[in-house]
GROMACS .gro file of N, CA, C and O in nm:
model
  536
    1UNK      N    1   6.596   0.596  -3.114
    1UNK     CA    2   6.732   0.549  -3.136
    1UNK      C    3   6.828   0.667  -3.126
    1UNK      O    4   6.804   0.777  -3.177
    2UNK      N    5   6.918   0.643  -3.072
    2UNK     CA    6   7.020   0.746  -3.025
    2UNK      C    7   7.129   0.794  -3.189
    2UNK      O    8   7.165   0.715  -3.276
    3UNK      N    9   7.154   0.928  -3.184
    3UNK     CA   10   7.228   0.954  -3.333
    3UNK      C   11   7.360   0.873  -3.282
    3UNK      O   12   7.380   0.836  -3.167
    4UNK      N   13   7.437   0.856  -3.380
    4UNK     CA   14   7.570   0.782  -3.406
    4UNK      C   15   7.693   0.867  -3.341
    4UNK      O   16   7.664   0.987  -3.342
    5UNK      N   17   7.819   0.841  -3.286
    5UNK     CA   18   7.882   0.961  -3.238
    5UNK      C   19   7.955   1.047  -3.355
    5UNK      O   20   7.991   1.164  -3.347
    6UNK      N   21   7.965   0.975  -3.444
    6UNK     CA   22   7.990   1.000  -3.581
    6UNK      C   23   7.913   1.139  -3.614
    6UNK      O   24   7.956   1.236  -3.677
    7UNK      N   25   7.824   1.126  -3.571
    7UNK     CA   26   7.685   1.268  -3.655
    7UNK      C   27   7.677   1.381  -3.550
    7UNK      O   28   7.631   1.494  -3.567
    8UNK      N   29   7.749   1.313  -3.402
    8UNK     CA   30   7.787   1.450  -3.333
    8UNK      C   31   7.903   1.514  -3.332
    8UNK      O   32   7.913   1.633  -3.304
    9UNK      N   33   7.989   1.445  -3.360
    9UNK     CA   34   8.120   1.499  -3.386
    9UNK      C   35   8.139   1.602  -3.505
    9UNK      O   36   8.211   1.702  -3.504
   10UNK      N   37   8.058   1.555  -3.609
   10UNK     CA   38   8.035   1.654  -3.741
   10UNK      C   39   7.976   1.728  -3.742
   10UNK      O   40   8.034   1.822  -3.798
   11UNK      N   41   7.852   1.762  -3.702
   11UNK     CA   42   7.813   1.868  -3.612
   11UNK      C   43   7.840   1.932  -3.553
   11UNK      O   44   7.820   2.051  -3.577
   12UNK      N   45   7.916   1.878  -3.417
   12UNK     CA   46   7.982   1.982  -3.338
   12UNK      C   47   8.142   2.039  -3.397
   12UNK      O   48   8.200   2.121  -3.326
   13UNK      N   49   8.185   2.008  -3.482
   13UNK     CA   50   8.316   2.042  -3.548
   13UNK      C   51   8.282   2.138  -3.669
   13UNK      O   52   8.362   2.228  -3.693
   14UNK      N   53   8.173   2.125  -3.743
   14UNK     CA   54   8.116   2.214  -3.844
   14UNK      C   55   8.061   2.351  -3.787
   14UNK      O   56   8.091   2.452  -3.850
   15UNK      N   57   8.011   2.358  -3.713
   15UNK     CA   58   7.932   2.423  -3.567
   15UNK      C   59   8.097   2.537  -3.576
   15UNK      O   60   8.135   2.635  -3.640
   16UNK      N   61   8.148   2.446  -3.471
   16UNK     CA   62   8.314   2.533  -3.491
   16UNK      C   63   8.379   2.591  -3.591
   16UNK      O   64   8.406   2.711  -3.585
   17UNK      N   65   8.418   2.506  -3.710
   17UNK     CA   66   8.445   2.593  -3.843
   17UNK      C   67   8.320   2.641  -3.877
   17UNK      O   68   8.353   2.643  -3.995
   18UNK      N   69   8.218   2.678  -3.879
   18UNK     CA   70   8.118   2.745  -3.969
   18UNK      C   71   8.118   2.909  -3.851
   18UNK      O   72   8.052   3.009  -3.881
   19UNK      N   73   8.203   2.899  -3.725
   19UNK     CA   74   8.192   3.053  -3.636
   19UNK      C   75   8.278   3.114  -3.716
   19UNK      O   76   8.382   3.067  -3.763
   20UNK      N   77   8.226   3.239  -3.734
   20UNK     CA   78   8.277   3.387  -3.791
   20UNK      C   79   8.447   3.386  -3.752
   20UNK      O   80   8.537   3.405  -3.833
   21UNK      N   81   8.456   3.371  -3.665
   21UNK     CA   82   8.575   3.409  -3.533
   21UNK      C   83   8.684   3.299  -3.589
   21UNK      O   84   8.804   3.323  -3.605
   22UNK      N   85   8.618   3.174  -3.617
   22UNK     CA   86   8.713   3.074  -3.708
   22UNK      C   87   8.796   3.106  -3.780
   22UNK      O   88   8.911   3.065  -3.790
   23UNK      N   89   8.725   3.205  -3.852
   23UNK     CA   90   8.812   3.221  -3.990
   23UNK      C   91   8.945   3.320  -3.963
   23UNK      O   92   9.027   3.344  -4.052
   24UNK      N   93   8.953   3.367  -3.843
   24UNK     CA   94   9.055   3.481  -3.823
   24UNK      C   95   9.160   3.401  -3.792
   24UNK      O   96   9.161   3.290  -3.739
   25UNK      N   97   9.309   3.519  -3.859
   25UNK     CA   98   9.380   3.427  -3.847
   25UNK      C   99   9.493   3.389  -3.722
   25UNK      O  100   9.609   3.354  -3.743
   26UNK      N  101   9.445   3.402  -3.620
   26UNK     CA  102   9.490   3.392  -3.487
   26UNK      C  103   9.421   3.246  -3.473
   26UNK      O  104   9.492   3.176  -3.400
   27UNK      N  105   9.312   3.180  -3.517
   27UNK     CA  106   9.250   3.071  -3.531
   27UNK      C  107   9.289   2.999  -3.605
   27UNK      O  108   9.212   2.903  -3.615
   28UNK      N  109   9.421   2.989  -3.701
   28UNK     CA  110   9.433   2.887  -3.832
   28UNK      C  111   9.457   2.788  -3.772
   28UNK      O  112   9.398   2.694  -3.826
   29UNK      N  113   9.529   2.748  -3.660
   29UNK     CA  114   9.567   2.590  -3.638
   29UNK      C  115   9.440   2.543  -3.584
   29UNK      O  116   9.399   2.437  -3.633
   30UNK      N  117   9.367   2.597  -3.493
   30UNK     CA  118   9.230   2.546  -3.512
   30UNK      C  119   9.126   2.492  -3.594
   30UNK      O  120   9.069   2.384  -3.596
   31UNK      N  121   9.115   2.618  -3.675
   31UNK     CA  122   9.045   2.602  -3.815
   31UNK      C  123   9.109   2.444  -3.913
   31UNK      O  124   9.044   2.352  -3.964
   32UNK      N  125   9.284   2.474  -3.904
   32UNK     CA  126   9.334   2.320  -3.982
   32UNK      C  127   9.295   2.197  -3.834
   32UNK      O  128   9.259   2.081  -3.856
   33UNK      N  129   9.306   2.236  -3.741
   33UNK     CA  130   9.282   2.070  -3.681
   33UNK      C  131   9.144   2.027  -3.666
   33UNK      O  132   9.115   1.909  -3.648
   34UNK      N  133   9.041   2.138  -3.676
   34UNK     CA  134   8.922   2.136  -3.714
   34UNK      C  135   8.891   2.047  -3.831
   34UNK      O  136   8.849   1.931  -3.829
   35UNK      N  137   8.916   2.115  -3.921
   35UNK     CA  138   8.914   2.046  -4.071
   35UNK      C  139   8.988   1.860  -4.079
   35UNK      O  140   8.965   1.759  -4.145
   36UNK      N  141   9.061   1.890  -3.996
   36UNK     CA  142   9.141   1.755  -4.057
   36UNK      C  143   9.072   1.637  -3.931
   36UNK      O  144   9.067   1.514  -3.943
   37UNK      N  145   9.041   1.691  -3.855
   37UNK     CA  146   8.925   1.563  -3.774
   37UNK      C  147   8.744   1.523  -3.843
   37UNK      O  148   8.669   1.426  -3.847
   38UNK      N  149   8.743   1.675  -3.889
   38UNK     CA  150   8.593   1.656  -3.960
   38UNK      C  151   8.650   1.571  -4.066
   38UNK      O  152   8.572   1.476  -4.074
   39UNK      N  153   8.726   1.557  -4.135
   39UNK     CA  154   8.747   1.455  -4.297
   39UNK      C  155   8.781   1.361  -4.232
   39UNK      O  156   8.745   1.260  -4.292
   40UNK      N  157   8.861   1.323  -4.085
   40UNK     CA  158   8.855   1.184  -4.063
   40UNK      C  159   8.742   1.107  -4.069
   40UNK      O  160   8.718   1.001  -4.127
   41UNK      N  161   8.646   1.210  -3.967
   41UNK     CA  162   8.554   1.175  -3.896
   41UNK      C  163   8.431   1.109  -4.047
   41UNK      O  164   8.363   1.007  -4.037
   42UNK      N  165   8.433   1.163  -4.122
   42UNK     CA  166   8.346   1.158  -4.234
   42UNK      C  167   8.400   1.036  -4.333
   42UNK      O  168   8.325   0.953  -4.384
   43UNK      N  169   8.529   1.039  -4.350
   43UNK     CA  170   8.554   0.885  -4.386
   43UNK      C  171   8.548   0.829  -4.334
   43UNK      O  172   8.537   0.725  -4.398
   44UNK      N  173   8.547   0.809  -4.228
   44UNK     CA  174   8.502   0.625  -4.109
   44UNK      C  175   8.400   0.641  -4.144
   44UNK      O  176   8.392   0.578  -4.249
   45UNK      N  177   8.292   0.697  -4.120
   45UNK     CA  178   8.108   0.725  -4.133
   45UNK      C  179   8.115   0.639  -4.295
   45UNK      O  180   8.070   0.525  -4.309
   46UNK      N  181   8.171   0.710  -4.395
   46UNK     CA  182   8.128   0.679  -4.535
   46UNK      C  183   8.201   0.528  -4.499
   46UNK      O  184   8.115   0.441  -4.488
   47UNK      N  185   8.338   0.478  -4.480
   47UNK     CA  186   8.369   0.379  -4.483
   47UNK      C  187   8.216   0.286  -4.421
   47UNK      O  188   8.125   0.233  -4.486
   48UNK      N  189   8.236   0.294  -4.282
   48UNK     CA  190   8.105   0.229  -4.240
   48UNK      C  191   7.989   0.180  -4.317
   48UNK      O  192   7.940   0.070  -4.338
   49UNK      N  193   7.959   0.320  -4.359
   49UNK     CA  194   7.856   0.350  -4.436
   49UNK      C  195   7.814   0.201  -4.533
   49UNK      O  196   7.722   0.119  -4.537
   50UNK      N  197   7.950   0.228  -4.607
   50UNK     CA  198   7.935   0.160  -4.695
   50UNK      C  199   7.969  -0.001  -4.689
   50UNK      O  200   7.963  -0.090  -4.774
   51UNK      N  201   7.998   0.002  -4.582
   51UNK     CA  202   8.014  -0.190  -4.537
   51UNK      C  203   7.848  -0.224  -4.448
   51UNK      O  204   7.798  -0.336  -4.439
   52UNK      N  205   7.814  -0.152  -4.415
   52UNK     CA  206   7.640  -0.131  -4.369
   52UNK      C  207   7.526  -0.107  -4.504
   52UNK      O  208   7.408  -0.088  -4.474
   53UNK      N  209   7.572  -0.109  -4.664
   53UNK     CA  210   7.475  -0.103  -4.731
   53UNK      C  211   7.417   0.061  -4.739
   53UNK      O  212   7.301   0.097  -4.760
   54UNK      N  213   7.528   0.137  -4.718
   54UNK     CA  214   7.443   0.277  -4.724
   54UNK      C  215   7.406   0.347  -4.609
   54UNK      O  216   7.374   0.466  -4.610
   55UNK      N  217   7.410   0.262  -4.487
   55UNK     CA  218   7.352   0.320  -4.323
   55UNK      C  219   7.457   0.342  -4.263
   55UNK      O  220   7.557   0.270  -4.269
   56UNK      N  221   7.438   0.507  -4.160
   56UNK     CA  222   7.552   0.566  -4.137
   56UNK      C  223   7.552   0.462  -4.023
   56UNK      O  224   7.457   0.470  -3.945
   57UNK      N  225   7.635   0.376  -4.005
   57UNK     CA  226   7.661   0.352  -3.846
   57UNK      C  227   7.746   0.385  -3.739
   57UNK      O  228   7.821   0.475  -3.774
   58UNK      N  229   7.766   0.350  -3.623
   58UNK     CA  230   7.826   0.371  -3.540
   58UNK      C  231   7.970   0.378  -3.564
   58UNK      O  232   8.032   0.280  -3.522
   59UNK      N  233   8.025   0.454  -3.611
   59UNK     CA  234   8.176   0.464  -3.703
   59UNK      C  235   8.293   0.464  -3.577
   59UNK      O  236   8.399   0.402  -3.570
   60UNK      N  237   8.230   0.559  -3.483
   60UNK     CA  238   8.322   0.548  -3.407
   60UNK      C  239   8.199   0.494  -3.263
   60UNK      O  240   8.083   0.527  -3.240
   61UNK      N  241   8.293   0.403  -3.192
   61UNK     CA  242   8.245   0.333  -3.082
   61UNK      C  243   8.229   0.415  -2.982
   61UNK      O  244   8.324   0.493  -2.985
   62UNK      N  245   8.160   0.439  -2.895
   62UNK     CA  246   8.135   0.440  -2.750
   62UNK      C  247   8.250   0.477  -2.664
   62UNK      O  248   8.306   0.384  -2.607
   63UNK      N  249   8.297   0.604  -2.643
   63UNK     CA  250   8.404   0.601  -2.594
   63UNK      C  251   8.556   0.666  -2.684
   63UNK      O  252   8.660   0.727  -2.657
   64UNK      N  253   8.488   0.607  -2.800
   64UNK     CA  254   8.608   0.671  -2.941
   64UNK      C  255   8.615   0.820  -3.001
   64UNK      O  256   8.700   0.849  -3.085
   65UNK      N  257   8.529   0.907  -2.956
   65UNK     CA  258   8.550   1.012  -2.954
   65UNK      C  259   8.666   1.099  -2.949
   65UNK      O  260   8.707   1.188  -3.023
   66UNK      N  261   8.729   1.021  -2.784
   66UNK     CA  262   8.832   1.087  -2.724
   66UNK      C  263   8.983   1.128  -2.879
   66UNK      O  264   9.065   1.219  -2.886
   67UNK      N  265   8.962   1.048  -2.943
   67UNK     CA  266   9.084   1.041  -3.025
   67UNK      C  267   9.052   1.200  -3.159
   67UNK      O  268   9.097   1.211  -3.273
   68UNK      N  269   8.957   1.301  -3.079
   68UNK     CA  270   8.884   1.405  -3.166
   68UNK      C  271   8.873   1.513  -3.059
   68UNK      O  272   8.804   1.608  -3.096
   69UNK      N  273   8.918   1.522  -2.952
   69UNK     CA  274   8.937   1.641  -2.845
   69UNK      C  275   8.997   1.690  -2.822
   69UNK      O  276   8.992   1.753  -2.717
   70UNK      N  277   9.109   1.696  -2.916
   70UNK     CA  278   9.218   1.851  -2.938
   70UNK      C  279   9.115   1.967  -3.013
   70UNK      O  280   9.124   2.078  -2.962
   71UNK      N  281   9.040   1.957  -3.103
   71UNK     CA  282   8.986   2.034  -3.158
   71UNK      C  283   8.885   2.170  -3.063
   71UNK      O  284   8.871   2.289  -3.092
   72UNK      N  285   8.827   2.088  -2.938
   72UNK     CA  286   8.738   2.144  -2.876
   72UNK      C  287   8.866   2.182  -2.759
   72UNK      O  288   8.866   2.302  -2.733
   73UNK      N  289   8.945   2.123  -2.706
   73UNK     CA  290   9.045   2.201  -2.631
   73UNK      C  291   9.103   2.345  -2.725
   73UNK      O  292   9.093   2.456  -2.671
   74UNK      N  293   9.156   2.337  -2.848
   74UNK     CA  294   9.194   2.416  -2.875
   74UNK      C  295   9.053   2.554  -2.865
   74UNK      O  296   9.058   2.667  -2.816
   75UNK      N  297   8.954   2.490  -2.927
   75UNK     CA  298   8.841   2.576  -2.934
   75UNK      C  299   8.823   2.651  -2.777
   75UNK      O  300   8.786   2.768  -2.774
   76UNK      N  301   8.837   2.613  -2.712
   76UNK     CA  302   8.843   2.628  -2.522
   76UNK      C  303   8.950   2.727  -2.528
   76UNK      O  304   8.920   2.841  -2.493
   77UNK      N  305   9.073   2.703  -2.569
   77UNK     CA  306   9.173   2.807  -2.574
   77UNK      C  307   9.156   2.917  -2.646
   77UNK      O  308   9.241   3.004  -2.627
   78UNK      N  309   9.085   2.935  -2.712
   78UNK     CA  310   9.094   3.033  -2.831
   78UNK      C  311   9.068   3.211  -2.776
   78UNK      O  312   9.115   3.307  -2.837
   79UNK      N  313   9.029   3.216  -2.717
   79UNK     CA  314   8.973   3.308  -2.623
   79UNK      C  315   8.850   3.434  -2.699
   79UNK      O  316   8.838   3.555  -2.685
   80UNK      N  317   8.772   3.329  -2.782
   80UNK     CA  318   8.713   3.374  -2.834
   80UNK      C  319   8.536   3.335  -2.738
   80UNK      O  320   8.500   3.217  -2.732
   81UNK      N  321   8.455   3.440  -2.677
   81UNK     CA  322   8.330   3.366  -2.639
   81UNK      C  323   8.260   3.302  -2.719
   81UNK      O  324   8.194   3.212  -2.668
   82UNK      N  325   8.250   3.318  -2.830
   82UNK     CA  326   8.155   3.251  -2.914
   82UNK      C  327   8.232   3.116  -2.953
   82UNK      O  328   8.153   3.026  -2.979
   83UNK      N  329   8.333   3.090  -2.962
   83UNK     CA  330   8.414   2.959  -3.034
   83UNK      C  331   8.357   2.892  -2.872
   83UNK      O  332   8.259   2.820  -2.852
   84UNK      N  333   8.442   2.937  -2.787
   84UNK     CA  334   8.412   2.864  -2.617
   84UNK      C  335   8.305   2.834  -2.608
   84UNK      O  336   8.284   2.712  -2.604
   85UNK      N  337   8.183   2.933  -2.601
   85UNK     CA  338   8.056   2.882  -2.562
   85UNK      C  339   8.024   2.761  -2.682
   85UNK      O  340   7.947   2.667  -2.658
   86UNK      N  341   8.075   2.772  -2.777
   86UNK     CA  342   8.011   2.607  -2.901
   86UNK      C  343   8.109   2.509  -2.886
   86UNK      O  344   8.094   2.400  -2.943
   87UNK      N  345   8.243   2.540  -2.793
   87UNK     CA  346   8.286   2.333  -2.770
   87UNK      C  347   8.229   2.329  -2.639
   87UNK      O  348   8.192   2.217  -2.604
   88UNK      N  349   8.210   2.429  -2.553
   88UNK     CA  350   8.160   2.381  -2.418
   88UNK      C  351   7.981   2.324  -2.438
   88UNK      O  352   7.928   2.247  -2.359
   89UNK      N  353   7.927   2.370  -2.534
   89UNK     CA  354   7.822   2.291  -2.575
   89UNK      C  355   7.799   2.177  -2.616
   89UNK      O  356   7.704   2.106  -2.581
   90UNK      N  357   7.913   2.138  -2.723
   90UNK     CA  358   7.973   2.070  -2.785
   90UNK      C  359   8.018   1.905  -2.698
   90UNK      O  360   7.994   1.784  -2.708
   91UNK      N  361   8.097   1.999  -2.614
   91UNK     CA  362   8.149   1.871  -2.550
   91UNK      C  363   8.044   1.838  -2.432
   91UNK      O  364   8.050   1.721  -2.392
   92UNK      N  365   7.967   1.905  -2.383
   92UNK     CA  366   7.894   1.841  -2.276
   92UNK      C  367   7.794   1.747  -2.411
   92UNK      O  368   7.756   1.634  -2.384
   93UNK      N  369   7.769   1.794  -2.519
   93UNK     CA  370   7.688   1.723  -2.623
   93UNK      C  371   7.771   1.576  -2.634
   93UNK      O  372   7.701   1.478  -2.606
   94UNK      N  373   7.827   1.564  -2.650
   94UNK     CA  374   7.990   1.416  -2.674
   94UNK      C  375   7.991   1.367  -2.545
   94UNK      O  376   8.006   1.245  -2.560
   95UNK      N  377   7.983   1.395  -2.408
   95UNK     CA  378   8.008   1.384  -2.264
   95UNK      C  379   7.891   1.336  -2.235
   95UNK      O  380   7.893   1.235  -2.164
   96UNK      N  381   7.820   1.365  -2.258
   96UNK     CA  382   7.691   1.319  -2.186
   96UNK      C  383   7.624   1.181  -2.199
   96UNK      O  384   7.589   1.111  -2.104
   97UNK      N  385   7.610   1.151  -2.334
   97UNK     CA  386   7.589   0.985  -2.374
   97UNK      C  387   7.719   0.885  -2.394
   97UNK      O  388   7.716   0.770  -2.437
   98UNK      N  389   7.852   0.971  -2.344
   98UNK     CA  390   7.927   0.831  -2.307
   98UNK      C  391   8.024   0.825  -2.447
   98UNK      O  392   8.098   0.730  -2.474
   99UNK      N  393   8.007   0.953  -2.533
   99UNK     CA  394   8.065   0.946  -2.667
   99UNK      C  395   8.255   0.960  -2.670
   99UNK      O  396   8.345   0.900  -2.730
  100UNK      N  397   8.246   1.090  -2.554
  100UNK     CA  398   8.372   1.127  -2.513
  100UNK      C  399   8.353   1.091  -2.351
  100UNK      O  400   8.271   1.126  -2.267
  101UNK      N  401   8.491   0.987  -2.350
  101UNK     CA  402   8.461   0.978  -2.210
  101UNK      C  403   8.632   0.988  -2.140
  101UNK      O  404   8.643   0.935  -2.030
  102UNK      N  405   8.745   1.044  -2.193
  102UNK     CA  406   8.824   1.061  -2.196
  102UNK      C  407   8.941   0.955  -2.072
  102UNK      O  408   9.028   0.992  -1.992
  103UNK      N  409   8.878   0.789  -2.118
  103UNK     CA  410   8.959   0.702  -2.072
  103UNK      C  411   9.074   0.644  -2.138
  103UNK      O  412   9.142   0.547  -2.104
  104UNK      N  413   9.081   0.713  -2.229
  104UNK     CA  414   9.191   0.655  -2.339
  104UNK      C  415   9.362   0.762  -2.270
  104UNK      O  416   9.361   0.872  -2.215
  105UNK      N  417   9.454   0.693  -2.295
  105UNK     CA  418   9.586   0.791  -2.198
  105UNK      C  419   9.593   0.950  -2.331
  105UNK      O  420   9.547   0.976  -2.443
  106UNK      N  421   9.676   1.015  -2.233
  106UNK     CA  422   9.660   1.164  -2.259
  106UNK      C  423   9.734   1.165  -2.385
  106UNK      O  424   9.837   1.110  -2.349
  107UNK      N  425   9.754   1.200  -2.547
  107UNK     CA  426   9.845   1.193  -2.576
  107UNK      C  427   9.993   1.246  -2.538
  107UNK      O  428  10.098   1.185  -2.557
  108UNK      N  429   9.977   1.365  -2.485
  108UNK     CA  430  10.108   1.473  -2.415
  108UNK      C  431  10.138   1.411  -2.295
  108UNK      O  432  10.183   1.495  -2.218
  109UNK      N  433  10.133   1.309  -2.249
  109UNK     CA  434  10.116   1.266  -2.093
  109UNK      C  435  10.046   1.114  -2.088
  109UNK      O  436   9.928   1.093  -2.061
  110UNK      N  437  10.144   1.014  -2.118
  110UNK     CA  438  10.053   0.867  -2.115
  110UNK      C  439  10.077   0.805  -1.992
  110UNK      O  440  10.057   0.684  -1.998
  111UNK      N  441  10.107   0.841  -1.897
  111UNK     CA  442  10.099   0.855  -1.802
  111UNK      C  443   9.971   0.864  -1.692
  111UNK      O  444   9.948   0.794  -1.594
  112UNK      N  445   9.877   1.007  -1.764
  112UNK     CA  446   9.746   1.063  -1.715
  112UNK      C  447   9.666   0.996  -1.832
  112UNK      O  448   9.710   0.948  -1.937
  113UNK      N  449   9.539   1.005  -1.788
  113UNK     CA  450   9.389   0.999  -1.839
  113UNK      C  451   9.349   1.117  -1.912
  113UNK      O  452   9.362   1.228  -1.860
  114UNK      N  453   9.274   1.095  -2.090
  114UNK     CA  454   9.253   1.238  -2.091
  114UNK      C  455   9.137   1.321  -2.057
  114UNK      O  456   9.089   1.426  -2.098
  115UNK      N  457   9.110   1.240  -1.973
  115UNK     CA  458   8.969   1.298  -1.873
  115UNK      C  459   9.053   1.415  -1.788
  115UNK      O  460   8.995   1.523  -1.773
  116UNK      N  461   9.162   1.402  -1.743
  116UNK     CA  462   9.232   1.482  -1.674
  116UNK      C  463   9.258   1.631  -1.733
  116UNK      O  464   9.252   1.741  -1.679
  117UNK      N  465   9.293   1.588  -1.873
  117UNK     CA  466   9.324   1.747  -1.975
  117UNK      C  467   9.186   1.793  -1.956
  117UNK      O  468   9.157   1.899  -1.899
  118UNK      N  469   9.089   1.697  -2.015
  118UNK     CA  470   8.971   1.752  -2.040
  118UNK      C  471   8.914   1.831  -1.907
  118UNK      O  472   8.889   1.949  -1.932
  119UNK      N  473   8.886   1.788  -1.765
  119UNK     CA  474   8.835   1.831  -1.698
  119UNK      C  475   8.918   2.031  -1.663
  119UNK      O  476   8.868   2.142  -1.641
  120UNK      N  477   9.077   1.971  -1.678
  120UNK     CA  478   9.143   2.159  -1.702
  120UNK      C  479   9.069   2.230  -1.803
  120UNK      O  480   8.992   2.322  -1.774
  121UNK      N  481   9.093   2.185  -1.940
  121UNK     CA  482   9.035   2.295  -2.045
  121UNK      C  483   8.923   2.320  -2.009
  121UNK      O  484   8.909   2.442  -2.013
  122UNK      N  485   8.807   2.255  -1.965
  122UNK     CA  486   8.664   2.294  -1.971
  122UNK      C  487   8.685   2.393  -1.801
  122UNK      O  488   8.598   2.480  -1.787
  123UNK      N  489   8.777   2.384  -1.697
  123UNK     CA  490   8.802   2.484  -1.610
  123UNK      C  491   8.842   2.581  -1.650
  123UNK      O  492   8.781   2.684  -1.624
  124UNK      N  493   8.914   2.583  -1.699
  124UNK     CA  494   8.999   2.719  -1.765
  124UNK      C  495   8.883   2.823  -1.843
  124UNK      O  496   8.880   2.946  -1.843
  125UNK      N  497   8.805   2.740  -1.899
  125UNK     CA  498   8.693   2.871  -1.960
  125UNK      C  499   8.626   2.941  -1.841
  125UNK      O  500   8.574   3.051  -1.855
  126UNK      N  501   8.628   2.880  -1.729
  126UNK     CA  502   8.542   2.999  -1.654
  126UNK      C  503   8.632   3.042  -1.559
  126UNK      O  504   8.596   3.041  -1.441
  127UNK      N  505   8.734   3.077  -1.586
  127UNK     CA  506   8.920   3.197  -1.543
  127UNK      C  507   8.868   3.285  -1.588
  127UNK      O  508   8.795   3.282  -1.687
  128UNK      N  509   8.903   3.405  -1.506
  128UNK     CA  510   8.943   3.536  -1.602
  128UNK      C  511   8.827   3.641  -1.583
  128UNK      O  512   8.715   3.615  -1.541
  129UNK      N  513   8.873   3.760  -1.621
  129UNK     CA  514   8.780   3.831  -1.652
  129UNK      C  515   8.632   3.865  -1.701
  129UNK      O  516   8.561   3.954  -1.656
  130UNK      N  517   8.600   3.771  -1.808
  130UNK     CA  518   8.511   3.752  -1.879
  130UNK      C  519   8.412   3.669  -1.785
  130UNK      O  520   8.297   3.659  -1.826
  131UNK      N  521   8.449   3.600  -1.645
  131UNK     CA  522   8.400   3.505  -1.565
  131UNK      C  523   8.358   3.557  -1.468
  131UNK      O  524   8.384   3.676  -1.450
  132UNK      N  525   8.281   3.487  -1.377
  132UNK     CA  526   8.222   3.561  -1.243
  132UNK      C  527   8.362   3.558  -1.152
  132UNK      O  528   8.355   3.612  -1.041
  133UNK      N  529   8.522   3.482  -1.206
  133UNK     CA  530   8.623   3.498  -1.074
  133UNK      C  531   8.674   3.624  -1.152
  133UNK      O  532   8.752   3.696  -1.089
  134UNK      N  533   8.649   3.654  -1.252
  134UNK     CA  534   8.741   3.797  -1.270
  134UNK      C  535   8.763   3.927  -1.217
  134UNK      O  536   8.847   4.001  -1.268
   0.00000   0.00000   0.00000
């Protein structure tokens, strides 16, 4: 049985606040939008939870992720390797079973898809110096 997207999102957001590099403070709006998606993310789960009898379920649907990918964009921006290399893990972890699938409109742009942001930020990490185009 496949984990809940609920239990990857908390994971991969704890993952992020629990890096060293987090705590600096060139990282605080991260670190706060970090924090404030993990306590969403953990009350839907407990809400769930608790209309399921105690079982974490599927809190957020198939696809519902997307409304939790500022955190890993910002993490993408940070220009930290270690924060980058854990949402680019992160998000291919959310991407892959369909968790984040960024069909929901952009918030900055409802206009675009935020498959569109998403596919820039996850380009933008391999810019630069630190990259084989540098």
């Amino acid at each position: 049985m496949a984990a809940a997207p609920s239990v990857f999102l908390v994971r991969a957001l704890e993952k992020i606040l629990n890096d060293k590099d987090t705590r600096k403070s060139q990282h605080a709006q991260l670190k706060k939008v970090c924090t404030k998606a993990l306590d969403d993310v953990k009350q839907k789960a407990k809400k769930e939870g608790d209309q399921k009898d105690g079982g974490q379920g599927q809190s957020i649907a198939a696809g519902g992720a997307d409304a939790y990918f500022l955190p890993f964009q910002l993490a993408c921006q940070s220009k930290s390797p270690r924060i980058i290399s854990t949402a680019l893990d992160c998000l291919q972890k959310l991407i892959a079973p369909g968790h984040l699938t960024g069909n929901s409109p952009d918030p900055d742009n409802p206009r675009k898809r935020l498959v569109d942001r998403m596919v820039s930020t996850i380009c933008v990490c391999f810019e630069g110096q630190h990259t084989d185009e540098g």
